[in-house]
Coordinates of C-alpha atoms in Angstrom, one line a residue:
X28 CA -6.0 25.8 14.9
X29 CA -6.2 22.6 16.4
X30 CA -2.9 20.5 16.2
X31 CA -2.3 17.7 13.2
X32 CA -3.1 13.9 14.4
X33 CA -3.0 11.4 11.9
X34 CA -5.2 9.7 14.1
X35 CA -7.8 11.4 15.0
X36 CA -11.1 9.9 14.1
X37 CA -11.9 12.8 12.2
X38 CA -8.8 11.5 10.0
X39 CA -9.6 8.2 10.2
X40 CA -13.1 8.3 8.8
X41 CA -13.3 11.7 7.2
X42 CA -9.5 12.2 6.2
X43 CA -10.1 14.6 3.2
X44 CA -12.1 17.4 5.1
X45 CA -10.0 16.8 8.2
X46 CA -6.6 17.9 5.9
X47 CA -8.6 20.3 4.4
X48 CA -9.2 22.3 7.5
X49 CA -5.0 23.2 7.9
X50 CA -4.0 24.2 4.4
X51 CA -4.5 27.5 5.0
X52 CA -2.3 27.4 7.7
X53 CA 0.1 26.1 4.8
X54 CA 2.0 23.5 3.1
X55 CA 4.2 22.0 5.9
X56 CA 3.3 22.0 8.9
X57 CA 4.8 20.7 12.7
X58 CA 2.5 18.3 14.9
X59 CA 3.3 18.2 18.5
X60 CA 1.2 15.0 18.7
X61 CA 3.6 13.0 16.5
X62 CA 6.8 15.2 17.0
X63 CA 6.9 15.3 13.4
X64 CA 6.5 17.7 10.1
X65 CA 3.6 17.1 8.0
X66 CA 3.9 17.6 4.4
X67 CA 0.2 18.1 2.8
X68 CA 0.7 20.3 -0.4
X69 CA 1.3 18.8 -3.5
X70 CA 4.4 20.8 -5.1
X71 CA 6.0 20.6 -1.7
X72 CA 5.7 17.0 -1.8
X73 CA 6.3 15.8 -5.1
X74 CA 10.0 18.2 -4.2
X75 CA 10.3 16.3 -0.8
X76 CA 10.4 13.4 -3.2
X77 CA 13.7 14.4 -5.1
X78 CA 15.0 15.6 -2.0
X79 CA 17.8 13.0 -0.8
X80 CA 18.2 15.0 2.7
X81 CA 14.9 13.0 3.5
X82 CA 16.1 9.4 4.2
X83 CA 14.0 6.4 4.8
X84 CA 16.6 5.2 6.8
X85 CA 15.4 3.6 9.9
X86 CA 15.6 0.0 10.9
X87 CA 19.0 1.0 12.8
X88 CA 17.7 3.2 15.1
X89 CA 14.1 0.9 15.7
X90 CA 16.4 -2.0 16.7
X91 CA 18.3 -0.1 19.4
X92 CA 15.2 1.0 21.1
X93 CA 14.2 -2.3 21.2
X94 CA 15.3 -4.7 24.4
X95 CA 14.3 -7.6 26.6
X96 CA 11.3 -9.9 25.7
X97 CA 10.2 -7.1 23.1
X98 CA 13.1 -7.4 21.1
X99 CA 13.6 -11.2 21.7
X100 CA 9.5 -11.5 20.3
X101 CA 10.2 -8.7 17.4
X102 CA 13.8 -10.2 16.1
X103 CA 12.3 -12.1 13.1
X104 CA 10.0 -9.7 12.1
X105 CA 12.7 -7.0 12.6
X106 CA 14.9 -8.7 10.2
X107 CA 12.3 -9.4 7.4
X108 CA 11.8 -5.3 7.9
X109 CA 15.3 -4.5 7.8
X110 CA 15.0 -6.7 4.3
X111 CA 12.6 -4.4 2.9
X112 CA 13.9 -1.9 0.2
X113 CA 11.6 1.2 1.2
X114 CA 13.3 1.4 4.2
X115 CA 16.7 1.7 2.8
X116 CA 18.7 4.6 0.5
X117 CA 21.1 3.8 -2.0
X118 CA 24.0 2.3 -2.6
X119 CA 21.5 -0.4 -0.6
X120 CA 18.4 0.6 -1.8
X121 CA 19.7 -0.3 -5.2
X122 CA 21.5 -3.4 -4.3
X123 CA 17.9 -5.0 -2.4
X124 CA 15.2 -3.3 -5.6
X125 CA 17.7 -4.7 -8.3
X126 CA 16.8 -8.4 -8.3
X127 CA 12.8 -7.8 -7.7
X128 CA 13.3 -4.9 -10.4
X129 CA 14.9 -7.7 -13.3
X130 CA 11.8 -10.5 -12.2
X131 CA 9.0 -8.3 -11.4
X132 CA 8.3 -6.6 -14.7
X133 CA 6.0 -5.0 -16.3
X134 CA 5.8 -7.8 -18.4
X135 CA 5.6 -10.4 -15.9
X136 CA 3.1 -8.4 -14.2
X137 CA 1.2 -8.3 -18.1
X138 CA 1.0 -12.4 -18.4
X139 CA -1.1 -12.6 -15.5
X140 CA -3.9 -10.7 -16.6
X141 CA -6.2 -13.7 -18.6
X142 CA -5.9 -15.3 -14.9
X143 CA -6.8 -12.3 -13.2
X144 CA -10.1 -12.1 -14.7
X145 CA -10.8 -15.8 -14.0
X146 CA -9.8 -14.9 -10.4
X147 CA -12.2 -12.0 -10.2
X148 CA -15.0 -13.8 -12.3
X149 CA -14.4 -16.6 -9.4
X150 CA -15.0 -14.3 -6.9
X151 CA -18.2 -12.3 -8.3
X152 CA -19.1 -15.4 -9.0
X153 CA -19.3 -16.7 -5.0
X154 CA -21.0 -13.1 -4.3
X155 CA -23.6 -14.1 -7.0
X156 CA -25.4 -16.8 -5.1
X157 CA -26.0 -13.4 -2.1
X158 CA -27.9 -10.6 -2.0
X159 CA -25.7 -8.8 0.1
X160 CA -22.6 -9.1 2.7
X161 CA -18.9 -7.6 3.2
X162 CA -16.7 -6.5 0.4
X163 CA -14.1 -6.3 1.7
X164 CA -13.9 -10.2 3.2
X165 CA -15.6 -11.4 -0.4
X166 CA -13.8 -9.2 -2.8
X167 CA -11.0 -6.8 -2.1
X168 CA -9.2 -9.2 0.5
X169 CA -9.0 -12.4 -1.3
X170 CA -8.5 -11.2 -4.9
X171 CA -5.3 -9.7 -4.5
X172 CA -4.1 -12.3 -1.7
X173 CA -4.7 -14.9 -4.4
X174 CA -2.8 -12.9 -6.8
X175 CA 0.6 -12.2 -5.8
X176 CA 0.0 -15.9 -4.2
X177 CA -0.7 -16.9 -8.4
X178 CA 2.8 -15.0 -8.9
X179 CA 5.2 -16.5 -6.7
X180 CA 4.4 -19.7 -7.1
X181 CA 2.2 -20.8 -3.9
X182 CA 0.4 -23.9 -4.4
X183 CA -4.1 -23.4 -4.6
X184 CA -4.2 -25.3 -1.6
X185 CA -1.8 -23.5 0.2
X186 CA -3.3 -19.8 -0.2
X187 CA -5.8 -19.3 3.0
X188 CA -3.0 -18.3 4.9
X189 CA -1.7 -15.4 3.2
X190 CA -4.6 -12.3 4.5
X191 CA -4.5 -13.8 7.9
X192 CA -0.5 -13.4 7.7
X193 CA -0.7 -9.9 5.9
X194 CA -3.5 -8.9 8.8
X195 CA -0.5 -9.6 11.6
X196 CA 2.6 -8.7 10.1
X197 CA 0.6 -5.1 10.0
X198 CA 0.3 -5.5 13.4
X199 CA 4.6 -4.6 13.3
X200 CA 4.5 -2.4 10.1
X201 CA 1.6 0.0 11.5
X202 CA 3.3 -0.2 14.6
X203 CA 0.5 -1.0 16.8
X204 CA 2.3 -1.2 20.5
X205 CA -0.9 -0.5 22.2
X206 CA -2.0 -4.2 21.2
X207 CA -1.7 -5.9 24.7
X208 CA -1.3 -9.1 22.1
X209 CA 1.7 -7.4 20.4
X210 CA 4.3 -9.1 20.8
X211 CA 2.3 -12.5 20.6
X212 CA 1.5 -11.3 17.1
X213 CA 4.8 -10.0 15.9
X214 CA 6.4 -13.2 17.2
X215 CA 4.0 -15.7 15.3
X216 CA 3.9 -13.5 12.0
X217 CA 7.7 -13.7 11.6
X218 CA 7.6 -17.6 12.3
X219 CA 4.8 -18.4 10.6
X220 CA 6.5 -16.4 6.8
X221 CA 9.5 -18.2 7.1
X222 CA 7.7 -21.9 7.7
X223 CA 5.2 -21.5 5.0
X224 CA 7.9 -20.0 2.2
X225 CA 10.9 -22.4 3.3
X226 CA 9.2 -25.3 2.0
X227 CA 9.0 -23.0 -1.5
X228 CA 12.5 -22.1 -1.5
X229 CA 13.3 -25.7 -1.5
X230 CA 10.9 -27.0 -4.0
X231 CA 11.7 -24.0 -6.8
X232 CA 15.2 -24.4 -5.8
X233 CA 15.6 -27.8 -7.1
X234 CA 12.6 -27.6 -9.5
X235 CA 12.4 -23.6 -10.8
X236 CA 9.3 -23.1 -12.5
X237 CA 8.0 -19.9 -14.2
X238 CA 7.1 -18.0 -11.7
X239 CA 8.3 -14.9 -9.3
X240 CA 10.0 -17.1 -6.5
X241 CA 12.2 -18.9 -9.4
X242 CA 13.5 -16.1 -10.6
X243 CA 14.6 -14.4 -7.2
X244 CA 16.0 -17.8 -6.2
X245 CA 18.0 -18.0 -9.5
X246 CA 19.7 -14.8 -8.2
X247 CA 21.0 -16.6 -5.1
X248 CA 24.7 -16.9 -6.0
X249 CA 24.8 -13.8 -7.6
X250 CA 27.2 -11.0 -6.7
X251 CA 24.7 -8.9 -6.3
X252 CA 21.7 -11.4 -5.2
X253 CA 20.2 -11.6 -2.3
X254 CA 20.9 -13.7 1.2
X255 CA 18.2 -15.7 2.7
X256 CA 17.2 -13.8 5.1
X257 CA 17.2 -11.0 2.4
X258 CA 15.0 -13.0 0.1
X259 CA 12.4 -13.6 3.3
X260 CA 12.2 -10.0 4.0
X261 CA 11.8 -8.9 -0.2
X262 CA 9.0 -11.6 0.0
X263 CA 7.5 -10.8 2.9
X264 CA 7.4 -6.6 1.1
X265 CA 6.0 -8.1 -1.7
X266 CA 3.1 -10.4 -0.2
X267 CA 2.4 -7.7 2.3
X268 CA 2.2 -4.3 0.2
X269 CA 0.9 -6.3 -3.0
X270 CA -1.9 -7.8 -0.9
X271 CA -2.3 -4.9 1.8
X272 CA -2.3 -1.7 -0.5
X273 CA -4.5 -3.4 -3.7
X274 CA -7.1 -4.5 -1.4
X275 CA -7.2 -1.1 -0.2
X276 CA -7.1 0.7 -3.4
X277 CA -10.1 -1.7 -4.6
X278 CA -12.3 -1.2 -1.2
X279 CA -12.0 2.9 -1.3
X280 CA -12.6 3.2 -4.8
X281 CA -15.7 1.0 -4.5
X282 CA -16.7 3.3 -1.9
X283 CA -15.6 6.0 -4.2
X284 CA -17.8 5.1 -7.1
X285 CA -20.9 4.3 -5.3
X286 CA -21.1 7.5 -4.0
X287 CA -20.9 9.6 -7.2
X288 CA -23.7 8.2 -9.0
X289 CA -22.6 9.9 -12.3
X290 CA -19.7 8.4 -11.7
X291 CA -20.3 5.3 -11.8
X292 CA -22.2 5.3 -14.4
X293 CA -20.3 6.7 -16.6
X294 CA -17.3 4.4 -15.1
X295 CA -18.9 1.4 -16.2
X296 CA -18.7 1.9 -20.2
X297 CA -15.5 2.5 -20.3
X298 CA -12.4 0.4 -22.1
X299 CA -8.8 1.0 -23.0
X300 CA -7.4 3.9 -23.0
X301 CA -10.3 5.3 -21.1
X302 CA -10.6 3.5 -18.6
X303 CA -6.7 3.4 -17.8
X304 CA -7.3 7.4 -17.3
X305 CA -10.1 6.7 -14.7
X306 CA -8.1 4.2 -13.3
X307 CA -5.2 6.8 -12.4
X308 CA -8.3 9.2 -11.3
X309 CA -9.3 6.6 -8.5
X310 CA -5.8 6.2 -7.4
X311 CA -5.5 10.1 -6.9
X312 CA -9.1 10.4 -5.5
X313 CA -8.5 7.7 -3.0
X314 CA -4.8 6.7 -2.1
X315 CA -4.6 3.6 -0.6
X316 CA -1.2 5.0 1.4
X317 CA -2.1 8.1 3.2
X318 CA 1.7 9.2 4.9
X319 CA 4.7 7.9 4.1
X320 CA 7.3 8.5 7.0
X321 CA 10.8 10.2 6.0
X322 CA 13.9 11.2 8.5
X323 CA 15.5 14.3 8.6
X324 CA 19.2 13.3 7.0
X325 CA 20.8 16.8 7.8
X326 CA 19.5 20.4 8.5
X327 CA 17.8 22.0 5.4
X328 CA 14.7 24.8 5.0
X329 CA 12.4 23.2 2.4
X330 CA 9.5 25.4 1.6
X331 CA 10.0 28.0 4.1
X332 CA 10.7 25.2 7.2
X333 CA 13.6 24.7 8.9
X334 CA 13.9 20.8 9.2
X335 CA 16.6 19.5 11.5
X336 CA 18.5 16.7 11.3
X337 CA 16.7 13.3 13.3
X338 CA 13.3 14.9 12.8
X339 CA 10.4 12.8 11.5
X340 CA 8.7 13.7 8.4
X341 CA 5.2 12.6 7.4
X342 CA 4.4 12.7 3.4
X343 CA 0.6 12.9 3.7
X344 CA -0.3 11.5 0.2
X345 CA -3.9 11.5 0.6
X346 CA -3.9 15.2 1.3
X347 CA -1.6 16.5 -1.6
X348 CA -3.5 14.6 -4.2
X349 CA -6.5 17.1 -3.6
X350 CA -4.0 19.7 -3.3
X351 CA -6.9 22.9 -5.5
X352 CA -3.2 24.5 -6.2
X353 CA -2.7 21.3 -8.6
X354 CA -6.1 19.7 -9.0
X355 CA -9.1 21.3 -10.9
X356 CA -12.1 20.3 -8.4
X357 CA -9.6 18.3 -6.4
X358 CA -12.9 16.7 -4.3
X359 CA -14.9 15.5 -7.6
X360 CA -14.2 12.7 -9.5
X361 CA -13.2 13.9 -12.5
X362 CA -12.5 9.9 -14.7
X363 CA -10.9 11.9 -17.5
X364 CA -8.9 14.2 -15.7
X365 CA -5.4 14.8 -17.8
X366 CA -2.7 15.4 -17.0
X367 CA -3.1 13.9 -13.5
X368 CA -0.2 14.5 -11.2
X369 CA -0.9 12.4 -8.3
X370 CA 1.5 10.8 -6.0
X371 CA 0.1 8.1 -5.0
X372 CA 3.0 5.2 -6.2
X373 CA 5.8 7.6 -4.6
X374 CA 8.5 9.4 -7.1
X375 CA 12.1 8.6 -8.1
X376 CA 13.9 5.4 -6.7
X377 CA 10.7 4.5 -3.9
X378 CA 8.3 4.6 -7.1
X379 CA 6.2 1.6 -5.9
X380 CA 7.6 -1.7 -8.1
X381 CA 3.9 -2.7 -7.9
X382 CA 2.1 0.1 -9.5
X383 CA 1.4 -2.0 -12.5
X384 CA 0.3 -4.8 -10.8
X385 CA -2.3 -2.7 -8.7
X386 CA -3.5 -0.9 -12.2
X387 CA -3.9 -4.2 -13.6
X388 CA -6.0 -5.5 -10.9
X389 CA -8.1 -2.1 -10.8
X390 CA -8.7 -2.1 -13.9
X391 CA -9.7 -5.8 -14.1
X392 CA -11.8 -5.5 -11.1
X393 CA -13.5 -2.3 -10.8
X394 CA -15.9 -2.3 -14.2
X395 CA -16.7 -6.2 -13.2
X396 CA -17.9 -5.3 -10.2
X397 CA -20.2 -2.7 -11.2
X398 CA -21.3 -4.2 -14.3
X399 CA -22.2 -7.7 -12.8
X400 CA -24.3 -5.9 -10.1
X401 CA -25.8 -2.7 -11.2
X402 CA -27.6 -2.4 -8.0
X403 CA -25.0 -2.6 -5.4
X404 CA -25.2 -0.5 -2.8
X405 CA -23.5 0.6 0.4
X406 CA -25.5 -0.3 3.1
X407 CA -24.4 1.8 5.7
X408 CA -21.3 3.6 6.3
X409 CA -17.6 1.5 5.6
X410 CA -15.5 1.0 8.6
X411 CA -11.4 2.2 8.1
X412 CA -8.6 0.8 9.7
X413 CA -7.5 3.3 12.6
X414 CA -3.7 3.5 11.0
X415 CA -1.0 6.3 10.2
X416 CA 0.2 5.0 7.2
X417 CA -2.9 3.7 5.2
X418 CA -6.6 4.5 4.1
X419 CA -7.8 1.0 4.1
X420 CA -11.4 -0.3 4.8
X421 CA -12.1 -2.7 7.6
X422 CA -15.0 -3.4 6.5
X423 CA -17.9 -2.2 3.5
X424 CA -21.1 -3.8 4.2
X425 CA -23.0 -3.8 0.9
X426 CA -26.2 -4.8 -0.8
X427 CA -26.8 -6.3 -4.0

């Protein structure tokens, strides 16, 4: 059996039967190409979850290999990173989620929904006056760039910017060294965050208004609030994972849909409760985050392995939500498939803060879509992003 690479082109394009190929082999297994364990059954993942011996901890060790003109280019962006809960455990894991946790709410998340649909109406509306073109640049990129842009606050005319920034700070969170433009791009994505929301700090500083930005700001002298550089770095987790991983939850579910006929067509009658089940169907089907990355805390056998401390873990989403040991017909779409188990936002204190923000824009999205133009079409097949840690199209050429 061939050896595990997350980025293989096999994984990249066909990432479903390319996991499929080692389960046999079993749950957990070691890749010498990434030096790393990779977790790919379900039960064994959703434990690897709970398990506290598995720490996210890392920014310490990433800034002491850096050094010279590297680190000098990477500083900013390092420190927006090192700002970023995911990559923290508690007691400061709790300490950076608190203060988005109390302002980004359900609730919160709830009032935006009437504008969501004009947003998306908007945006079918451009595609409209084609017959055809990319989805991804017309649709799944700009909607949810213009909504977490609607929720903290940034001005209509000030929005352009925010997918061009989230297409470079991935540049440092995918960890793309073998750009020979790297540093360049890590450099000018850590500058150009902290120009364009400085400006914002000081207007909702000394004018709040009700958005997300307010509230975090309101925080600021808080025990327990958050510094400035902190507050750059929670924003810049926000605007990147609420832009990067909706936009690629919408684009493989797209995909998704207009490849099951059936599926689609049933897909596009459904409403409430319904369509909240397909919803959490797509998510499993397609995760937009294929492998989270996890460190070995101290020595432990989980599932039969014997993990050492300082090993790298990989927690292959993507591949344990079509775990058969878990999922009926783990390959079909199955819209109202219940109970459905899948792991998509994470488990426990990493539960992603914006799962109900990316159901809301699913659900406001995907039936429009399909129901505005019931003869779209893929025209060709998608292109993905050659990455570790997402399943995100580059590209979906489609007709309409």
């Amino acid at each position: 059996m061939a050896d595990i690479n997350l980025l293989d082109p096999q994984a990249i394009d066909y990432p479903h039967e390319y996991f499929k190929q080692f389960r046999d082999a079993g749950p957990i297994q070691w890749s010498d190409r990434h030096r790393a364990w990779i977790v790919i059954g379900h039960p064994e993942l959703n434990a690897a979850f709970r398990d506290s011996r598995l720490s996210t901890e890392r920014m310490a060790g990433f800034r002491e290999r850096l050094s010279g003109p590297r680190a000098e280019a990477l500083s900013m962006a390092i420190d927006l990173l090192d700002g970023w809960m995911l990559f923290h455990e508690p007691p400061e894991h709790t300490r950076l989620r608190g203060p988005l946790a109390r302002s980004f709410t359900p609730r919160s998340v709830n009032a935006l929904e009437t504008r969501v649909d004009q947003i998306v109406d908007g945006l079918l509306s451009t595609m409209g006056q084609t017959s055809g073109g990319d989805v991804v640049e017309m649709l799944t990129h700009p909607l949810p760039a213009a909504v977490i842009a609607e929720l903290f606050g940034v001005p209509i005319d000030e929005r352009d910017w925010l997918a061009s920034w989230s297409e470079k700070f991935g540049v440092v969170v995918f960890g793309a060294v073998g750009r020979d433009d790297y540093d360049e791009v890590a450099r000018a994505a850590g500058a150009e965050l902290e120009g364009r929301l400085q400006p914002l700090f000081d207007r909702y500083r000394a004018e709040p208004e009700d958005n997300l930005l307010s509230l975090l700001l309101a925080e600021e002298n808080e025990v327990d609030g958050l510094t400035q550089i902190e507050l750059l770095g929670a924003c810049s987790l926000l605007l990147f994972a609420g832009h990067d991983t909706t936009a690629s939850l919408l684009g493989s579910a797209t995909v998704a849909l207009c490849r099951d006929p059936d599926a689609r067509a049933r897909f596009v009658d459904l409403e409430g409760a319904e369509l909240d089940t397909a919803i959490e169907e797509l998510l499993r089907f397609e995760a937009p985050a294929k492998a989270m990355m996890r460190t070995v805390a101290e020595d432990h056998e989980h599932a039969g392995v014997d993990m050492k401390t300082g090993q790298s873990v990989f927690f292959n989403i993507l591949a344990a939500n079509r775990d058969p040991r878990v999922f009926d017909s783990p390959d079909e779409i199955v819209l109202n498939r219940n109970p459905n188990p899948h792991l998509t936002f994470g488990f426990g204190h990493h539960f992603c803060l914006g799962a109900a923000l990316a159901r809301l824009e699913a659900k406001a999205t995907l039936p429009a879509l399909f129901r505005r133009f019931p003869e779209l079409q893929l025209d060709g097949n998608p292109t993905w992003r050659p990455t570790i840690s997402d399943r995100s199209p580059k590209s979906i050429s489609m007709s309409w």
